[in-house]
Each structure stands twice: as C-alpha cells, then as structure tokens.
Coordinates of C-alpha atoms and ligand atoms in Angstrom, one line a residue:
M1 CA -29.9 1.3 9.5
I2 CA -27.5 0.8 6.7
R3 CA -30.5 0.8 4.0
T4 CA -31.6 4.1 5.5
T5 CA -28.2 5.7 5.3
Q6 CA -27.8 4.5 1.7
R7 CA -31.0 6.1 0.9
L8 CA -30.2 9.4 2.4
A9 CA -26.7 9.2 1.3
P10 CA -27.3 11.0 -2.1
V11 CA -29.0 13.9 -0.6
L12 CA -26.7 14.4 2.1
G13 CA -24.0 13.8 -0.4
M14 CA -24.9 16.6 -2.7
V15 CA -25.4 19.1 0.2
L16 CA -22.1 18.4 1.7
C17 CA -20.4 18.4 -1.5
A18 CA -21.6 21.7 -2.3
L19 CA -20.5 23.1 1.1
L20 CA -16.9 21.2 0.6
S21 CA -16.5 22.8 -2.8
M22 CA -17.3 26.3 -1.5
T23 CA -15.0 25.7 1.5
A24 CA -12.2 24.4 -0.8
A25 CA -12.5 27.5 -3.1
M26 CA -12.3 29.5 0.0
I27 CA -9.4 28.0 1.6
S28 CA -7.1 26.7 -1.0
P29 CA -6.1 29.7 -2.6
A30 CA -4.7 31.0 0.7
R31 CA -2.7 27.8 1.1
S32 CA -1.3 27.0 -2.2
G33 CA -2.1 30.0 -4.4
A34 CA -4.4 27.9 -6.7
V35 CA -7.5 25.8 -6.1
T36 CA -6.8 22.6 -7.7
A37 CA -9.6 20.3 -9.0
S38 CA -9.6 17.1 -10.8
S39 CA -10.4 16.7 -14.4
C40 CA -10.8 13.0 -14.0
V41 CA -13.8 11.5 -15.6
P42 CA -13.6 7.7 -14.9
A43 CA -15.5 7.1 -18.2
R44 CA -12.3 8.5 -19.9
P45 CA -9.5 7.0 -17.9
T46 CA -6.9 8.7 -19.7
S47 CA -8.1 11.9 -17.8
C48 CA -7.3 10.4 -14.5
T49 CA -4.4 9.6 -12.6
L50 CA -4.1 6.2 -10.6
R51 CA -4.3 8.4 -7.4
E52 CA -7.6 10.0 -8.4
L53 CA -9.2 6.8 -9.4
A54 CA -7.9 4.8 -6.3
T55 CA -9.5 7.6 -4.2
L56 CA -12.8 7.3 -5.8
N57 CA -12.6 3.5 -5.3
G58 CA -11.9 4.2 -1.6
I59 CA -8.5 2.5 -1.6
R60 CA -5.1 3.6 -1.5
I61 CA -2.4 3.3 -4.1
G62 CA 1.0 3.3 -3.2
A63 CA 4.7 3.0 -4.1
T64 CA 8.1 3.2 -2.4
A65 CA 10.5 5.9 -1.8
E66 CA 14.0 6.1 -0.5
A67 CA 15.1 9.5 1.0
S68 CA 17.3 10.3 -2.2
E69 CA 14.3 9.6 -4.5
T70 CA 12.5 12.3 -2.7
T71 CA 14.7 14.8 -4.5
D72 CA 14.9 13.0 -7.8
A73 CA 12.5 15.1 -10.0
D74 CA 11.3 12.2 -12.0
H75 CA 10.7 9.8 -9.1
A76 CA 9.1 12.5 -6.9
G77 CA 6.9 13.9 -9.5
T78 CA 5.6 10.5 -10.5
L79 CA 5.4 9.5 -6.9
V80 CA 3.1 12.2 -5.8
R81 CA 0.9 12.6 -9.2
E82 CA 0.0 8.9 -9.1
F83 CA 0.0 7.6 -5.7
D84 CA -1.5 8.6 -2.3
S85 CA 0.6 6.4 0.0
V86 CA 4.2 5.8 0.2
T87 CA 6.0 3.1 1.8
P88 CA 9.8 3.9 2.9
E89 CA 11.5 1.0 1.0
N90 CA 14.2 0.7 3.6
A91 CA 14.6 3.8 5.7
M92 CA 12.3 2.6 8.7
K93 CA 13.7 -1.0 8.9
W94 CA 15.9 -1.9 11.9
Y95 CA 19.0 -2.0 9.9
A96 CA 18.3 1.5 8.8
T97 CA 17.2 3.0 12.2
Q98 CA 19.4 1.1 14.8
A99 CA 22.2 -0.5 12.7
D100 CA 24.3 -0.3 16.0
P101 CA 23.0 -0.7 19.4
G102 CA 21.6 2.5 20.9
V103 CA 22.7 4.7 17.5
W104 CA 19.5 5.9 16.0
T105 CA 19.1 7.2 12.5
F106 CA 15.8 8.6 11.4
T107 CA 16.7 11.1 9.0
D108 CA 16.0 9.3 5.9
A109 CA 12.7 8.0 7.2
D110 CA 12.1 11.8 8.2
T111 CA 12.7 12.9 4.8
V112 CA 10.3 10.3 3.2
V113 CA 7.7 11.0 5.9
A114 CA 8.0 14.9 5.2
H115 CA 7.7 14.4 1.6
A116 CA 4.5 12.5 2.0
A117 CA 3.1 15.0 4.3
A118 CA 3.8 17.9 2.0
H119 CA 1.8 16.1 -0.8
D120 CA -1.1 14.7 1.2
M121 CA 0.1 10.9 1.2
E122 CA -0.3 8.3 3.8
V123 CA 2.8 6.6 5.0
R124 CA 2.9 2.9 5.4
G125 CA 5.2 2.3 8.3
H126 CA 7.5 -0.6 7.1
T127 CA 8.5 -2.4 9.4
L128 CA 9.2 -2.6 13.1
V129 CA 10.3 -6.2 13.1
W130 CA 11.4 -8.2 10.1
A131 CA 11.5 -11.7 11.1
Q132 CA 14.4 -12.9 8.8
D133 CA 17.7 -13.3 9.9
S134 CA 19.4 -12.0 6.6
Y135 CA 17.8 -8.7 7.2
T136 CA 18.3 -8.5 11.1
P137 CA 21.5 -6.5 12.2
A138 CA 24.1 -8.7 13.4
W139 CA 24.2 -7.3 16.7
V140 CA 20.6 -8.4 17.2
R141 CA 21.2 -11.8 15.9
A142 CA 23.9 -12.3 18.2
I143 CA 21.8 -11.8 21.4
S144 CA 21.2 -15.3 22.9
D145 CA 19.7 -14.1 26.2
P146 CA 15.8 -14.0 25.3
A147 CA 15.3 -11.3 28.1
V148 CA 17.8 -9.2 26.4
L149 CA 16.3 -9.9 22.9
R150 CA 12.8 -9.0 24.2
A151 CA 14.0 -5.8 25.6
A152 CA 15.7 -4.9 22.3
V153 CA 12.5 -5.6 20.3
E154 CA 10.5 -3.6 23.0
T155 CA 12.9 -0.8 22.4
Q156 CA 13.0 -0.8 18.6
I157 CA 9.3 -0.9 18.4
T158 CA 8.8 1.7 21.2
T159 CA 11.3 4.3 19.9
T160 CA 10.3 4.0 16.3
M161 CA 6.5 4.3 16.9
N162 CA 7.1 7.3 19.4
H163 CA 9.2 8.9 16.8
F164 CA 6.7 8.8 14.1
R165 CA 3.6 9.2 16.3
G166 CA 1.1 11.4 14.6
S167 CA 2.6 11.2 11.3
V168 CA 2.5 7.5 10.5
H169 CA -0.9 5.8 11.1
R170 CA -0.2 2.3 9.9
W171 CA 2.5 -0.1 10.9
D172 CA 3.7 -3.3 9.4
V173 CA 4.4 -4.5 13.0
V174 CA 5.8 -7.9 12.1
N175 CA 7.1 -8.7 8.5
E176 CA 7.8 -12.2 7.2
P177 CA 7.3 -14.4 10.2
L178 CA 7.0 -17.4 8.2
A179 CA 9.9 -19.3 6.1
S180 CA 10.3 -17.5 2.8
L181 CA 9.9 -20.5 0.7
G182 CA 7.9 -22.7 3.2
T183 CA 4.9 -23.1 5.6
G184 CA 6.7 -23.3 8.9
R185 CA 8.2 -20.5 11.0
S186 CA 11.1 -18.5 9.7
T187 CA 14.5 -19.2 11.2
S188 CA 14.6 -15.7 12.5
V189 CA 16.2 -15.3 16.1
F190 CA 13.0 -13.7 17.1
W191 CA 11.2 -17.0 17.3
S192 CA 13.6 -18.0 19.9
L193 CA 11.4 -15.6 22.1
G194 CA 8.8 -18.4 22.1
D195 CA 5.5 -18.6 20.5
D196 CA 4.1 -15.6 22.0
W197 CA 6.4 -13.0 20.5
I198 CA 4.1 -11.6 17.6
A199 CA 1.3 -11.2 20.0
E200 CA 3.5 -9.4 22.5
A201 CA 4.8 -7.1 19.6
F202 CA 1.4 -6.3 18.5
A203 CA 0.1 -5.6 22.2
L204 CA 3.0 -3.4 22.7
A205 CA 2.4 -1.5 19.4
H206 CA -1.3 -0.8 20.5
S207 CA -0.2 0.2 23.9
I208 CA 2.0 2.9 22.3
D209 CA -0.3 4.3 19.7
P210 CA -3.7 2.8 20.2
T211 CA -5.1 4.7 17.1
A212 CA -2.5 3.2 14.7
E213 CA -3.5 0.4 12.3
L214 CA -1.3 -2.6 13.0
W215 CA -0.6 -5.0 10.3
L216 CA 1.3 -8.3 9.6
N217 CA 3.0 -8.4 6.4
E218 CA 4.0 -11.6 4.7
Y219 CA 5.9 -12.7 1.3
G220 CA 5.0 -15.3 -1.1
S221 CA 1.8 -16.6 0.2
D222 CA 0.3 -16.0 -3.4
W223 CA 2.4 -18.6 -4.9
V224 CA 4.4 -20.7 -2.4
P225 CA 2.5 -23.9 -1.9
G226 CA 0.6 -24.2 1.4
K227 CA 1.9 -20.9 2.7
H228 CA -1.3 -19.0 2.4
E229 CA -3.0 -21.7 4.4
A230 CA -0.2 -21.4 7.1
L231 CA -0.6 -17.6 7.1
V232 CA -4.4 -17.8 7.5
A233 CA -3.8 -20.3 10.4
L234 CA -1.3 -17.9 12.1
V235 CA -3.5 -14.8 11.8
R236 CA -6.6 -16.7 13.1
E237 CA -4.7 -17.9 16.1
L238 CA -3.6 -14.2 17.0
I239 CA -7.4 -13.1 16.4
D240 CA -8.6 -16.0 18.9
R241 CA -6.2 -14.7 21.4
G242 CA -7.4 -11.2 21.1
V243 CA -4.2 -9.8 19.6
P244 CA -5.1 -6.1 18.3
I245 CA -4.4 -6.8 14.9
D246 CA -6.2 -4.8 12.0
G247 CA -4.9 -6.0 8.7
V248 CA -2.7 -8.4 6.7
G249 CA -0.5 -7.4 4.0
L250 CA 0.4 -9.7 1.1
Q251 CA 3.5 -8.6 -0.4
T252 CA 2.6 -10.1 -3.8
H253 CA 5.9 -10.1 -5.5
R254 CA 5.1 -12.2 -8.5
L255 CA 7.3 -14.6 -10.4
P256 CA 8.3 -14.3 -14.0
G257 CA 6.0 -16.2 -16.3
D258 CA 3.5 -17.3 -13.6
P259 CA 0.2 -16.2 -14.5
L260 CA -2.1 -15.3 -11.6
D261 CA -5.0 -17.6 -10.9
A262 CA -7.3 -14.5 -10.3
A263 CA -10.2 -16.8 -8.6
R264 CA -7.6 -18.3 -6.2
F265 CA -5.9 -14.9 -5.4
T266 CA -9.4 -13.2 -4.8
A267 CA -10.2 -16.2 -2.5
Q268 CA -7.0 -15.5 -0.5
L269 CA -7.7 -11.9 0.0
T270 CA -11.3 -12.8 1.1
D271 CA -9.9 -15.3 3.8
F272 CA -8.6 -12.4 5.6
T273 CA -11.4 -10.1 5.2
S274 CA -13.7 -13.1 6.5
L275 CA -11.7 -12.8 9.6
G276 CA -12.8 -9.2 10.2
L277 CA -9.6 -7.9 8.9
Q278 CA -8.4 -5.4 6.2
V279 CA -6.2 -7.0 3.8
A280 CA -3.8 -5.1 1.3
I281 CA -1.3 -5.7 -1.5
T282 CA 1.8 -4.3 0.1
E283 CA 4.7 -4.9 -2.4
L284 CA 3.5 -5.6 -5.8
D285 CA 6.1 -6.2 -8.6
V286 CA 5.6 -8.4 -11.6
P287 CA 9.0 -9.3 -13.2
V288 CA 9.1 -10.4 -16.8
S289 CA 11.7 -12.1 -19.1
P290 CA 14.4 -9.8 -20.7
T291 CA 13.7 -11.9 -23.8
D292 CA 10.2 -12.1 -24.1
P293 CA 8.8 -9.9 -27.0
D294 CA 5.3 -9.8 -25.4
A295 CA 6.4 -9.4 -21.9
F296 CA 4.8 -5.9 -21.3
A297 CA 1.5 -7.0 -22.8
R298 CA 1.5 -10.2 -20.4
Q299 CA 2.6 -8.1 -17.4
A300 CA -0.3 -5.5 -18.1
V301 CA -2.6 -8.6 -17.8
E302 CA -1.2 -9.6 -14.5
Y303 CA -1.4 -5.9 -13.1
G304 CA -5.0 -5.4 -14.3
A305 CA -6.1 -8.8 -12.7
I306 CA -4.4 -8.1 -9.3
T307 CA -5.9 -4.7 -9.2
A308 CA -9.4 -5.8 -10.1
A309 CA -9.0 -8.7 -7.4
C310 CA -8.5 -6.1 -4.8
L311 CA -11.3 -4.0 -5.8
S312 CA -13.7 -6.9 -6.0
V313 CA -13.0 -7.8 -2.2
R314 CA -14.6 -5.3 0.2
G315 CA -11.9 -4.6 2.9
C316 CA -9.1 -4.9 0.4
A317 CA -7.7 -1.4 1.2
E318 CA -4.8 -0.7 -0.4
I319 CA -2.4 -1.7 -3.4
T320 CA 1.3 -0.7 -3.1
I321 CA 3.7 -1.1 -5.9
W322 CA 7.4 -2.2 -4.8
G323 CA 9.0 0.8 -6.7
V324 CA 8.1 3.5 -9.2
S325 CA 10.3 2.8 -12.4
D326 CA 12.1 0.0 -13.8
G327 CA 15.3 1.7 -13.3
S328 CA 15.3 1.4 -9.5
T329 CA 13.6 -2.1 -8.7
W330 CA 15.1 -3.9 -5.9
L331 CA 14.8 -7.3 -8.3
D332 CA 17.7 -6.4 -10.3
A333 CA 20.0 -6.4 -7.5
L334 CA 18.5 -9.6 -5.9
G335 CA 20.4 -12.1 -8.2
V336 CA 17.5 -14.3 -8.7
F337 CA 15.9 -13.4 -12.0
P338 CA 17.5 -12.7 -15.4
T339 CA 17.8 -9.0 -15.6
P340 CA 16.4 -6.5 -16.6
T341 CA 13.4 -7.6 -14.5
R342 CA 11.3 -4.6 -15.6
P343 CA 8.7 -5.2 -13.0
L344 CA 7.1 -1.9 -12.4
L345 CA 4.5 0.5 -14.0
F346 CA 6.9 3.1 -15.4
D347 CA 10.0 2.5 -17.6
T348 CA 13.5 3.5 -16.9
A349 CA 12.5 7.1 -18.4
F350 CA 9.4 7.2 -16.2
Q351 CA 7.2 6.7 -19.1
P352 CA 3.9 4.8 -18.2
K353 CA 3.9 1.2 -19.7
P354 CA 1.0 -1.1 -20.5
A355 CA 0.9 -2.2 -16.9
Y356 CA 0.2 1.2 -15.9
E357 CA -2.6 1.6 -18.4
A358 CA -4.0 -1.8 -17.2
V359 CA -4.1 -0.6 -13.7
R360 CA -5.7 2.6 -14.5
A361 CA -8.4 0.9 -16.6
A362 CA -9.0 -1.6 -13.7
L363 CA -9.5 1.1 -11.3
A364 CA -11.9 2.9 -13.6
A365 CA -14.1 0.0 -14.5
P366 CA -16.0 -0.3 -11.1
L367 CA -16.5 3.3 -11.1
V368 CA -17.9 3.4 -14.7
A369 CA -20.2 0.4 -13.9
A370 CA -21.5 1.8 -10.8
S371 CA -22.2 5.4 -12.1
P372 CA -21.9 5.8 -15.7
V373 CA -21.2 9.4 -16.7
V374 CA -22.0 11.1 -19.9
D375 CA -18.4 12.5 -20.9
T376 CA -18.7 15.8 -22.7
S377 CA -15.2 17.2 -22.0
P378 CA -12.8 17.4 -24.8
P379 CA -10.3 14.5 -25.1
T380 CA -6.9 14.7 -24.0
S381 CA -4.1 12.2 -24.6
S382 CA -2.4 12.0 -21.0
P383 CA -3.2 12.2 -17.5
E384 CA -3.4 15.7 -16.2
I385 CA -4.1 17.6 -13.0
L386 CA -5.7 21.0 -14.1
P387 CA -4.9 24.0 -11.8
I388 CA -8.0 26.2 -11.7
T389 CA -9.0 29.1 -9.6
G390 CA -12.4 29.6 -8.1
A391 CA -13.0 32.2 -10.8
E392 CA -12.0 29.8 -13.7
T393 CA -13.9 26.9 -12.6
T394 CA -15.9 25.6 -15.5
A395 CA -19.1 24.0 -15.4
A396 CA -17.7 20.8 -16.2
A397 CA -15.0 20.9 -13.6
T398 CA -17.8 21.6 -11.0
V399 CA -19.8 18.7 -12.0
A400 CA -16.8 16.5 -11.9
F401 CA -15.8 17.7 -8.3
L402 CA -19.2 17.2 -7.2
L403 CA -19.4 13.7 -8.6
I404 CA -16.1 12.9 -6.9
G405 CA -17.5 14.1 -3.6
L406 CA -20.6 12.5 -3.9
G407 CA -19.0 9.3 -4.6
L408 CA -16.7 9.7 -1.5
L409 CA -19.6 10.6 0.7
L410 CA -21.7 7.7 -0.7
R411 CA -18.9 5.3 0.0
R412 CA -18.3 6.6 3.4
S413 CA -22.0 7.1 4.4
A414 CA -23.0 3.7 3.3
G415 CA -19.9 2.0 4.9
H416 CA -18.6 0.5 1.9
R417 CA -17.2 1.0 -1.5
M418 CA -18.8 1.5 -4.7
R419 CA -18.6 -1.8 -6.4
P420 CA -20.5 -3.3 -9.2
S421 CA -21.7 -6.0 -6.8
D422 CA -23.0 -3.3 -4.4
Ligands
XIL1 C1 13.8 -4.8 -0.1 C2 14.4 -3.5 -0.5 O1 13.5 -3.3 -1.9 C3 15.8 -3.6 -0.9 O2 16.1 -2.3 -1.3 C4 16.6 -4.1 0.2 O3 17.9 -4.3 0.0 C5 16.1 -5.5 0.8 O4 14.6 -5.3 1.2 N1 10.1 -8.2 1.4 C6 10.0 -6.9 2.0 C7 10.5 -5.6 1.6 O5 9.2 -6.9 3.0 O6 11.1 -4.7 2.7 C8 11.8 -6.1 0.8 O7 12.4 -4.8 0.3 C9 11.5 -6.9 -0.3 C10 10.9 -8.2 0.4

C-alpha cells in the first residue's frame, strides 16, 4: 500500500500542486493584497529561510517569544521570517498564569499566540506542569495535602488547556520530571502525589483536548550521565501503561566546550521514535566561551550536527531554538556560564551568525540530495521572500512553487519525509 502510494504520489502531487497554485493565486490577493511565493531553491541555500527549508523537510523550526518581543521589530521580524513555530518562553508557565491562587493572567500568552496566528506559526504550549520546585509558585509548593495539590494540578491543566483550545495543538504536559543533574526523580512537590501523577496529568490533558499532541519535555538528557536511560525508562513505563503520550521533547541546552557526539545523540533520538513516539529538540542553545576566538565556528559545527541528527531520524518533528538573538538569551542571567554566552543563531544586532548558516545548510542538504535541482535563477546574497502577484509570477517562481508543493505532497502521501536514506 505504501509502495503504491509512493508510485502514484508524483502524478497526484503534480495535479494537486497545479490546483493549489491556482487556488492560492485566486484567494491570496483578497486576503493579503499580494500572492507571496517562495524564491527558495535548496540547491542555493542562501535563497531560503530556515522556515522554508524546514517545511520542505517536513519538520517545524521554532524559537521563543515573550509578549514584549512580539512588538520588537527586530525580534518579531526575525521570528516570523525564519521560524514557523513559537514557544512562549515564560508566558504559559504556572508562575505566569496563576502566580496567586485563583488569579489568572493569560494576557501575555494570548499576545504570543495571536502573533503566531497572524503569521501562520504553530505554538508549542509550554508548559502545564514544571516539576522543579524552583519554578513552582510558592503557594503551590506549600500545599501539603495531596488531595488539595491534585486538585490544584487539575485546575491548572484544565483552565490553561481550555483557554487555548483551538489555538494551541501541542502541549508540554509535564516538564523536567527528573532531577536536573541526576537520574532519579526531581525533588518537586508534584512527586508527593505518588507514582502516578504524570500518567494522571496526561490522561486529564487528553480528556480535555483529545486532538492535542501531548509531550513530555526533559532537560540535560543529552549530557547528564545516565539521564537519557532514566528518561527512556520513564517514557517506556508510561507507554506500557497506555498513557496518551505523543512525543518526547529533549531540551538540548548544550554546555560550552562540550562537542556533540552526533552518533550518540542520533541514537538517543531514535530510542524514542522506536517506542512509536515523536521526538523533538525543544530548547536548543549552544553557549560558547567569551574568550574563544573560534567560538562561532565551533558553535556552527554543533548547530549543524544537531540539525542533521534530527533530520536523519524519521519522527524527529521539530527543532526549537531557545531564543532568537544573543541579546536576550536566558543563559546570560542564569549565572552558570561566563558571559556573554552568545548561544543563539543571531547576534545582538539580529545579524545571522555562522551557526545560522550551518543550520540552513544542514536543512538544505537532504533536500538537495533527494532531488537535485538545476538552479537557473540569478544569485542573491541574502535570504529573501519575494512578494509577487499572479500576473508577475515568473516561470522560475512557478517551477519552484510546484517543486515545493510536490515535495510536500510526496512526503505526506508516502507517510514519511524526504531523506537521503529514503
Ligand atoms: C527559562 C526561561 O528562558 C527564563 O526566562 C526563565 O527565567 C526560566 O525559564 N528549561 C525549560 C524552560 O523548560 O522553560 C526554561 O526557560 C529553561 C530551562
């Protein structure tokens, strides 16, 4: 069946692409005043944004936003140009939405969600329960009666998910259930609810929005010794018990000067997809030493390797970077690493760094390998999105559009992504 679909997919794709391009030409001007088409040719990665390339690969590429950043022209402009998914950096967390019992604040989160919707971006709901005491409101930590605490958790999950129903389709239901730097359980008050509290949280989340993807998100499993194995064991237990879990998010906050073991990291991703789950890199940042003259080159290698690892694993659905520009990284305020940590893809002036180019090249590579395209378009030096109307559509842009649509349909029809190994 899959083979038949694969054989028919190109024909079907061409027909549907033609229909889609005609439909887009008909409806887009009414909505936005102009048809926008991509000038992205993967063989010439500088013609593409990360967002365009990620879409062609069938994955999401995301970054964070705070409400205030949605009105910062540099942050917002870079965000919507380069990324198709946004994670509210803090606005959906318990300490932001219900800092005091019964007092709900969704304003900032609503701002981020509206910004995402206005720019056709997905939202990663982060997070319903963060199992670290240092990030749990004091009033919640102080609850000693498990029945009261269980009710508080249920209220937090229910109220938050109901508020965002229809606009957030993917939740980090539980964040960091394990000890930050260990392999056991975290010391969180939520573990006082007993062994089943994670399963209960997922079951409740599923009952509130059965269409939402439900994820477990964890820190440090890429480098804390033994933590990956502990996480796999926890996830396997949830699956064995029939818990409605869709994916595992690996935060992937890297350490300065700790080169990635790409094979090991790829195997870690595969350990979750082998369990039938999706996996995502949800909070990527790669801090560097302030005094290393080769810092950005080294950092680029890391970013490229992590991107390639995700792309090589069927079921790795997303790469989200924990910030946009080096000017607003959380790591500089953390007090753990020498500053400035400069861990992101854009510098403080929002100029793309070598790491950006490495991610772009890594995203382009499998597309070029899968379907080499003769590039006849004139060279440009920077990524661009060309606004064109139906009348102005050039033959080259039409071909590029058809190829993009064809690529998407091929991927969807065949039930997997275009990869060299495919
Ligand atoms: C961080 C934010 O970036 C900071 O602004 C905030 O002060 C603390 O939380 N793991 C997570 C993220 O799951 O939510 C954290 O975000 C970083 C570590």
